[in-house]
PDB file of C-alpha atoms in Angstrom:
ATOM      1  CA  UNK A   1     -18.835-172.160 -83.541  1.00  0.00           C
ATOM      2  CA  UNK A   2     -16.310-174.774 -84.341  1.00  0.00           C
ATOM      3  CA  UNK A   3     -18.727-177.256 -84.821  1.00  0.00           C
ATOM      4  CA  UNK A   4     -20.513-175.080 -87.414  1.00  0.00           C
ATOM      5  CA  UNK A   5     -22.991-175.163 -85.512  1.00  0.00           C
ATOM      6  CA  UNK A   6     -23.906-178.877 -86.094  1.00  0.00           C
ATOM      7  CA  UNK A   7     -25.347-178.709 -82.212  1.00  0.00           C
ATOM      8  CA  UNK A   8     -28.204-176.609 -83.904  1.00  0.00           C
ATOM      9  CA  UNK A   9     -28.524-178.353 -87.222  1.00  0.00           C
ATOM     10  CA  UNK A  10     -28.893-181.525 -84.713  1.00  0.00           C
ATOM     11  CA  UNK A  11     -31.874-179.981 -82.702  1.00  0.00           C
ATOM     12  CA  UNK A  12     -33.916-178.478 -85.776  1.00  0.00           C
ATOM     13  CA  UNK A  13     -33.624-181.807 -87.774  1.00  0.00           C
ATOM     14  CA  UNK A  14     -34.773-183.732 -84.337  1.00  0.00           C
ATOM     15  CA  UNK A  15     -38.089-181.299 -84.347  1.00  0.00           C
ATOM     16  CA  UNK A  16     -38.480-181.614 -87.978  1.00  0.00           C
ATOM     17  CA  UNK A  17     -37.717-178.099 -88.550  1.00  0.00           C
ATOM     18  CA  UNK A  18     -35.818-176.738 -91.533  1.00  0.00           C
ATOM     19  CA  UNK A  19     -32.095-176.975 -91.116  1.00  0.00           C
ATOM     20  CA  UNK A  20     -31.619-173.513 -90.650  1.00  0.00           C
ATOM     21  CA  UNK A  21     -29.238-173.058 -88.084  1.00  0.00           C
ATOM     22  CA  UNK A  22     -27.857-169.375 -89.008  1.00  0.00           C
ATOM     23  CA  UNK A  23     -31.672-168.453 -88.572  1.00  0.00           C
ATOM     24  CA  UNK A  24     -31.570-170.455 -85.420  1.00  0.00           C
ATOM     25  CA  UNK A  25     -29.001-168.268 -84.113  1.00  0.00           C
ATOM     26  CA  UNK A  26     -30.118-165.206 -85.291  1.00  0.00           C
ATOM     27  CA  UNK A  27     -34.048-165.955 -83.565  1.00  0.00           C
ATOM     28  CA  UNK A  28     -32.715-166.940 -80.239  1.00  0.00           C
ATOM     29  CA  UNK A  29     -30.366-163.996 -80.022  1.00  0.00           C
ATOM     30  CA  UNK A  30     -33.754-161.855 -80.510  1.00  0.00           C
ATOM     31  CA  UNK A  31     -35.429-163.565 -78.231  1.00  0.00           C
ATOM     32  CA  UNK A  32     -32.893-163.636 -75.364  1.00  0.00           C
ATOM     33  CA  UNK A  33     -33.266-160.173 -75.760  1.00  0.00           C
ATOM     34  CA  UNK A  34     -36.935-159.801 -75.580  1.00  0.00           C
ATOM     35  CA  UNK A  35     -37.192-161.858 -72.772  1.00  0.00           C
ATOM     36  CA  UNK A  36     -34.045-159.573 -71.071  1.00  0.00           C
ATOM     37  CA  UNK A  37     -36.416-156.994 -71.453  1.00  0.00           C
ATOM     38  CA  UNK A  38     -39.299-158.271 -70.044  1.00  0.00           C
ATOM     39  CA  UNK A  39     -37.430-159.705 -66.656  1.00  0.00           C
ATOM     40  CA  UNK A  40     -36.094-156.016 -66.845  1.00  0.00           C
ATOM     41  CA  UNK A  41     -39.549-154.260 -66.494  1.00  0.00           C
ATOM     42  CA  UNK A  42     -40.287-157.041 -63.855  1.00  0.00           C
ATOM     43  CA  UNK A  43     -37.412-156.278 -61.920  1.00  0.00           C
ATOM     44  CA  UNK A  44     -36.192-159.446 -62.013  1.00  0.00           C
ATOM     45  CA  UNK A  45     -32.089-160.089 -62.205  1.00  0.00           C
ATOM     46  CA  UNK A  46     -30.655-161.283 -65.934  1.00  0.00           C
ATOM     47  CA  UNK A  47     -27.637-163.229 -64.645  1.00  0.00           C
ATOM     48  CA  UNK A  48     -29.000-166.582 -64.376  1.00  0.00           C
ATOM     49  CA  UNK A  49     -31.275-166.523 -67.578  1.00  0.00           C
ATOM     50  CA  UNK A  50     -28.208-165.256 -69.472  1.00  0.00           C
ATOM     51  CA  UNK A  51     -26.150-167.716 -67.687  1.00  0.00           C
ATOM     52  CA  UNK A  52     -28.348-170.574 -68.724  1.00  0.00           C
ATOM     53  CA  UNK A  53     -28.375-169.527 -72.552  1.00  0.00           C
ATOM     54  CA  UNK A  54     -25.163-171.614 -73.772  1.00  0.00           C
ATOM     55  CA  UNK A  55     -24.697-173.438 -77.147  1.00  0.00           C
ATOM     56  CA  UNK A  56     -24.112-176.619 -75.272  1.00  0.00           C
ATOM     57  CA  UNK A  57     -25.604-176.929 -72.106  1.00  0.00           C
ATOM     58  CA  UNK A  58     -24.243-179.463 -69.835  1.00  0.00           C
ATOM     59  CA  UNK A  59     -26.011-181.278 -67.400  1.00  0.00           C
ATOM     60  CA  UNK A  60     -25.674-180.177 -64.719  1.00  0.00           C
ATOM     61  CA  UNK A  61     -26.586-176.678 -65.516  1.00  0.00           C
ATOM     62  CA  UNK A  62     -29.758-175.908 -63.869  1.00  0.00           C
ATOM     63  CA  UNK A  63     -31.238-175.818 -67.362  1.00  0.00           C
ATOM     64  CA  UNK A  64     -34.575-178.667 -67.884  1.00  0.00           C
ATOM     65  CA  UNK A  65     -36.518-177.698 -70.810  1.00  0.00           C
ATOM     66  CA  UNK A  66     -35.614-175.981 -74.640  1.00  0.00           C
ATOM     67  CA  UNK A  67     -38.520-174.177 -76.013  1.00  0.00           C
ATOM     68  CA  UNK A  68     -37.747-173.855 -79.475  1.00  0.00           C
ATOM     69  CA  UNK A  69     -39.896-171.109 -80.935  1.00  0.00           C
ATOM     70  CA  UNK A  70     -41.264-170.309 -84.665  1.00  0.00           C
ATOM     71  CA  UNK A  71     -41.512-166.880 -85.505  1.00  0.00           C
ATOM     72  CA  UNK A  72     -43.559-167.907 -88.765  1.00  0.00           C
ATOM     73  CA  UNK A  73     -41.045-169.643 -90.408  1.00  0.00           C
ATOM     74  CA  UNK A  74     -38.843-166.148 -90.731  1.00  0.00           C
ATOM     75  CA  UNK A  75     -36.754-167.661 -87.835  1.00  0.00           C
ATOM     76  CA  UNK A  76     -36.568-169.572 -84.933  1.00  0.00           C
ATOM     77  CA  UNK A  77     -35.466-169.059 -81.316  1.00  0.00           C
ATOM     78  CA  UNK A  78     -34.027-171.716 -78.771  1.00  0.00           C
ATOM     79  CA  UNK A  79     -34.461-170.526 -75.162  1.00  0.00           C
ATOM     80  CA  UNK A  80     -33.254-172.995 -72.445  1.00  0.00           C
ATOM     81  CA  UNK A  81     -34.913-173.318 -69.002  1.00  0.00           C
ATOM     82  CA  UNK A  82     -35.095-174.170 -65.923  1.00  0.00           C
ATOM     83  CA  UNK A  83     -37.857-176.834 -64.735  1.00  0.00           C
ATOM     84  CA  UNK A  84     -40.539-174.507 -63.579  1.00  0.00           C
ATOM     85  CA  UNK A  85     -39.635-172.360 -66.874  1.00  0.00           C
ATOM     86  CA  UNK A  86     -39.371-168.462 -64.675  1.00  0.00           C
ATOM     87  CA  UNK A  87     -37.356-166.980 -67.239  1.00  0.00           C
ATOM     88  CA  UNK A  88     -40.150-167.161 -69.473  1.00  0.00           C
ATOM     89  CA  UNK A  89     -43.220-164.841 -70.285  1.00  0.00           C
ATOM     90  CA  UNK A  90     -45.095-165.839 -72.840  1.00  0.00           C
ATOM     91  CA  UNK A  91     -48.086-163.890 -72.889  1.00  0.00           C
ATOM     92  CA  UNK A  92     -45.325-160.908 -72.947  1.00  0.00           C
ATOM     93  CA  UNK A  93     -43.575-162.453 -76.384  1.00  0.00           C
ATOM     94  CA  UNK A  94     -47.269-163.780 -77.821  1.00  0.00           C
ATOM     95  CA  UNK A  95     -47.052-160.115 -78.430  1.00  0.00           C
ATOM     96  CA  UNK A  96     -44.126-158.867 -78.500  1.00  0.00           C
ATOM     97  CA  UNK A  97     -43.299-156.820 -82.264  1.00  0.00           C
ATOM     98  CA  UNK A  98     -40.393-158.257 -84.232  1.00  0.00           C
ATOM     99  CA  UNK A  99     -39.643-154.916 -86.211  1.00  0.00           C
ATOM    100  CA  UNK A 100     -37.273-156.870 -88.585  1.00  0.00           C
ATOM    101  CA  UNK A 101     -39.840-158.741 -89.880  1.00  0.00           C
ATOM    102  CA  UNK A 102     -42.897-156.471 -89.370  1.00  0.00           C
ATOM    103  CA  UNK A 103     -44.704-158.697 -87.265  1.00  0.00           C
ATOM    104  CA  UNK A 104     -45.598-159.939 -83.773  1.00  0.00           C
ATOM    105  CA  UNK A 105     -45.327-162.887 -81.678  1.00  0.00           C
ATOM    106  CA  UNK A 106     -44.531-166.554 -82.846  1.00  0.00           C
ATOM    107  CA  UNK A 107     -46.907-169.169 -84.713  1.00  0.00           C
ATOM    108  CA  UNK A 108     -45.788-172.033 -82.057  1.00  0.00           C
ATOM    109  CA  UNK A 109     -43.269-173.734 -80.130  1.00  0.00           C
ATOM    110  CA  UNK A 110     -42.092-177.194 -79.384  1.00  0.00           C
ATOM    111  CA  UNK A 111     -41.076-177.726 -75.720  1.00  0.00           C
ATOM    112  CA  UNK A 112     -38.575-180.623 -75.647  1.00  0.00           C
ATOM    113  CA  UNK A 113     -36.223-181.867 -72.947  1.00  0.00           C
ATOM    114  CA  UNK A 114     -32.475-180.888 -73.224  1.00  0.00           C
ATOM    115  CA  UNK A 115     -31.493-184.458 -72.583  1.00  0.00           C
ATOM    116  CA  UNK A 116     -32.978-185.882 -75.384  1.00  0.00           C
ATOM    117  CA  UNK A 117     -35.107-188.035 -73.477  1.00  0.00           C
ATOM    118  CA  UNK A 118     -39.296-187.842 -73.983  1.00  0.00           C
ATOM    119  CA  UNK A 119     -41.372-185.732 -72.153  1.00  0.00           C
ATOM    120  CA  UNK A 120     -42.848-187.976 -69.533  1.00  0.00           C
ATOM    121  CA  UNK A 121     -47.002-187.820 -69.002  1.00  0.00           C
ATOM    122  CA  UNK A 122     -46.027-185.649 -65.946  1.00  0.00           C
ATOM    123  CA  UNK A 123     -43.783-183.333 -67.623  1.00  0.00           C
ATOM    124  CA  UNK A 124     -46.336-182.443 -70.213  1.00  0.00           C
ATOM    125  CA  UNK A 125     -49.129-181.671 -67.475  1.00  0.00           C
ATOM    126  CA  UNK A 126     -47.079-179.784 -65.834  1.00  0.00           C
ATOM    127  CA  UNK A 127     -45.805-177.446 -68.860  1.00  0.00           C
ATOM    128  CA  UNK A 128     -49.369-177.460 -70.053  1.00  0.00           C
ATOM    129  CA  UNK A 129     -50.084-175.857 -66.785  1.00  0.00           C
ATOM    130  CA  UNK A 130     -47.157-173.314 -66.840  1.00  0.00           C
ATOM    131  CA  UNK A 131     -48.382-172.361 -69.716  1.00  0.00           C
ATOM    132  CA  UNK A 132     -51.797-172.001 -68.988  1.00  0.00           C
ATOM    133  CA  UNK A 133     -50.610-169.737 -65.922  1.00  0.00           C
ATOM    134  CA  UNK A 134     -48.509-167.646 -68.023  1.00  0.00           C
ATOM    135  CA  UNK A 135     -51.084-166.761 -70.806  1.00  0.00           C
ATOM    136  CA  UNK A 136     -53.956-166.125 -68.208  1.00  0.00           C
ATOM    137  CA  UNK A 137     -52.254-163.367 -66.059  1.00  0.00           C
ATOM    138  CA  UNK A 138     -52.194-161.589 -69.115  1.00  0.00           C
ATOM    139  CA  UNK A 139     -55.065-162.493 -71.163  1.00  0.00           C
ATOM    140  CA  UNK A 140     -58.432-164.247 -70.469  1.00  0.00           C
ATOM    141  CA  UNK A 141     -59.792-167.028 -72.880  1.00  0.00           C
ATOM    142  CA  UNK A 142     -61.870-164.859 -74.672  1.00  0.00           C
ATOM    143  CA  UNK A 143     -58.833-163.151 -75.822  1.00  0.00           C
ATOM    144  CA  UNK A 144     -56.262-165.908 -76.526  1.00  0.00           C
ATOM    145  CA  UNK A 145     -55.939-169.660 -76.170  1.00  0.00           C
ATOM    146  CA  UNK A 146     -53.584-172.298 -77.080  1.00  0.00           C
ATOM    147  CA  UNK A 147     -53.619-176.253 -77.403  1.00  0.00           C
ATOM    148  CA  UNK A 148     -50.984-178.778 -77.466  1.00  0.00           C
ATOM    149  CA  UNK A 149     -50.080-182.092 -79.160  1.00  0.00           C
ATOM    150  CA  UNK A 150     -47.972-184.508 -77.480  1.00  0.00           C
ATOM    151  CA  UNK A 151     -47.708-186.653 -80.661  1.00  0.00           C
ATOM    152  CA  UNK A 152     -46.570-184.381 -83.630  1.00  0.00           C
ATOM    153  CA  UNK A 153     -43.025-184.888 -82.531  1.00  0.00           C
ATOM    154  CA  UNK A 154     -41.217-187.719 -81.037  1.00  0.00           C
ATOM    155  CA  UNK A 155     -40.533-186.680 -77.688  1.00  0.00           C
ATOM    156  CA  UNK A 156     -41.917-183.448 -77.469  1.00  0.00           C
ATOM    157  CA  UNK A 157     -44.299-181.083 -76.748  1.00  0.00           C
ATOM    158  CA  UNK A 158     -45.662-179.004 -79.602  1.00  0.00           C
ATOM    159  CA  UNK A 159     -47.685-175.921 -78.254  1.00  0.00           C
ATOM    160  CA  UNK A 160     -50.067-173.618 -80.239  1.00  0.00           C
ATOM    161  CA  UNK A 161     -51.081-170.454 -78.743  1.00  0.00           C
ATOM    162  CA  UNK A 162     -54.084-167.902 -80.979  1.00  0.00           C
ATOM    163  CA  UNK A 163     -55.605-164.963 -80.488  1.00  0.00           C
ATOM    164  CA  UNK A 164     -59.527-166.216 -79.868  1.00  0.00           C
ATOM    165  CA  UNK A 165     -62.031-164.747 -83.254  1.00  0.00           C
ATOM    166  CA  UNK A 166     -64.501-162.812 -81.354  1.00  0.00           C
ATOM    167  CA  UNK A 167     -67.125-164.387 -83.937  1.00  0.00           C
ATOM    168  CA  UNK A 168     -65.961-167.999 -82.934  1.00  0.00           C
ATOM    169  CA  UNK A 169     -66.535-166.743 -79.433  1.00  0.00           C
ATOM    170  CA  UNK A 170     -69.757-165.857 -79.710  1.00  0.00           C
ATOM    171  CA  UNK A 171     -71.264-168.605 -82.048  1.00  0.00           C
ATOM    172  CA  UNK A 172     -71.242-166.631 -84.859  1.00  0.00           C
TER     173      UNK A 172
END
């Protein structure tokens, strides 16, 4: 990137992650694939998900949203959507094995808007419930749950998602 790749530098440092942008790269190049492979097994077409996943989007791409995923701190993964976030399963990559690092799933994501500009109260409802959609066709809350904070970062959404203790569960 001839920039080298300052874009990326710029969007870690605004979501107070480490300035890491080589692992930046490297994490959303895994993840583009994992989610390739899960709109694969769904039958769904790659075209406009791969389309969408540019170093600089412009605006009028049909691109809303960047969820910017920790894979616990090994590396990171920017995936850019559209506003009602299809590309997406994450129940699927809750769960999904990263070989190269021997373990599965991420630790959380931030969801922020590719403009720069805040998520608005509406926004964040509405992601919460994507979300919550996404997670409970695969899993019910017994089994995993997740929980947001609209205030650890400026202008974004940071999401938590956790595999439920069965003793927590059951009181004990």
């Amino acid at each position: 990137m001839k920039d080298g790749m300052a874009l990326f530098s710029n969007h870690l440092h605004g979501l107070n992650l480490p300035d890491e942008p080589e692992k930046l790269l490297e994490g959303t190049i895994m993840v583009v694939n994992a989610c390739c492979a899960y709109l694969s097994i769904d039958g769904r077409p790659l075209n406009d998900f791969l389309a969408m996943q540019t170093y600089r989007p412009t605006d009028d791409a049909d691109a809303k949203y960047v969820f910017t995923f920790n894979v616990f701190d090994k590396t990171y993964a920017r995936i850019l959507t559209p506003i009602d976030c299809k590309f997406l399963d994450l129940a699927d990559l809750f769960g999904h094995p990263w070989n190269e690092f021997s373990i599965c799933g991420f630790s959380d994501f931030l969801v922020s808007r590719i403009d720069g500009n805040p998520l608005s109260e509406d926004e964040i409802e509405d992601i919460e419930k994507v979300i919550a959609d996404d997670l409970r066709f695969d899993y019910t809350e017994e089994e995993v749950d997740f929980w947001t904070d609209p205030d650890k970062i400026e202008g974004a959404l940071y999401v938590y998602i956790y595999d439920v203790d069965r003793d927590d569960a059951e009181g004990g």
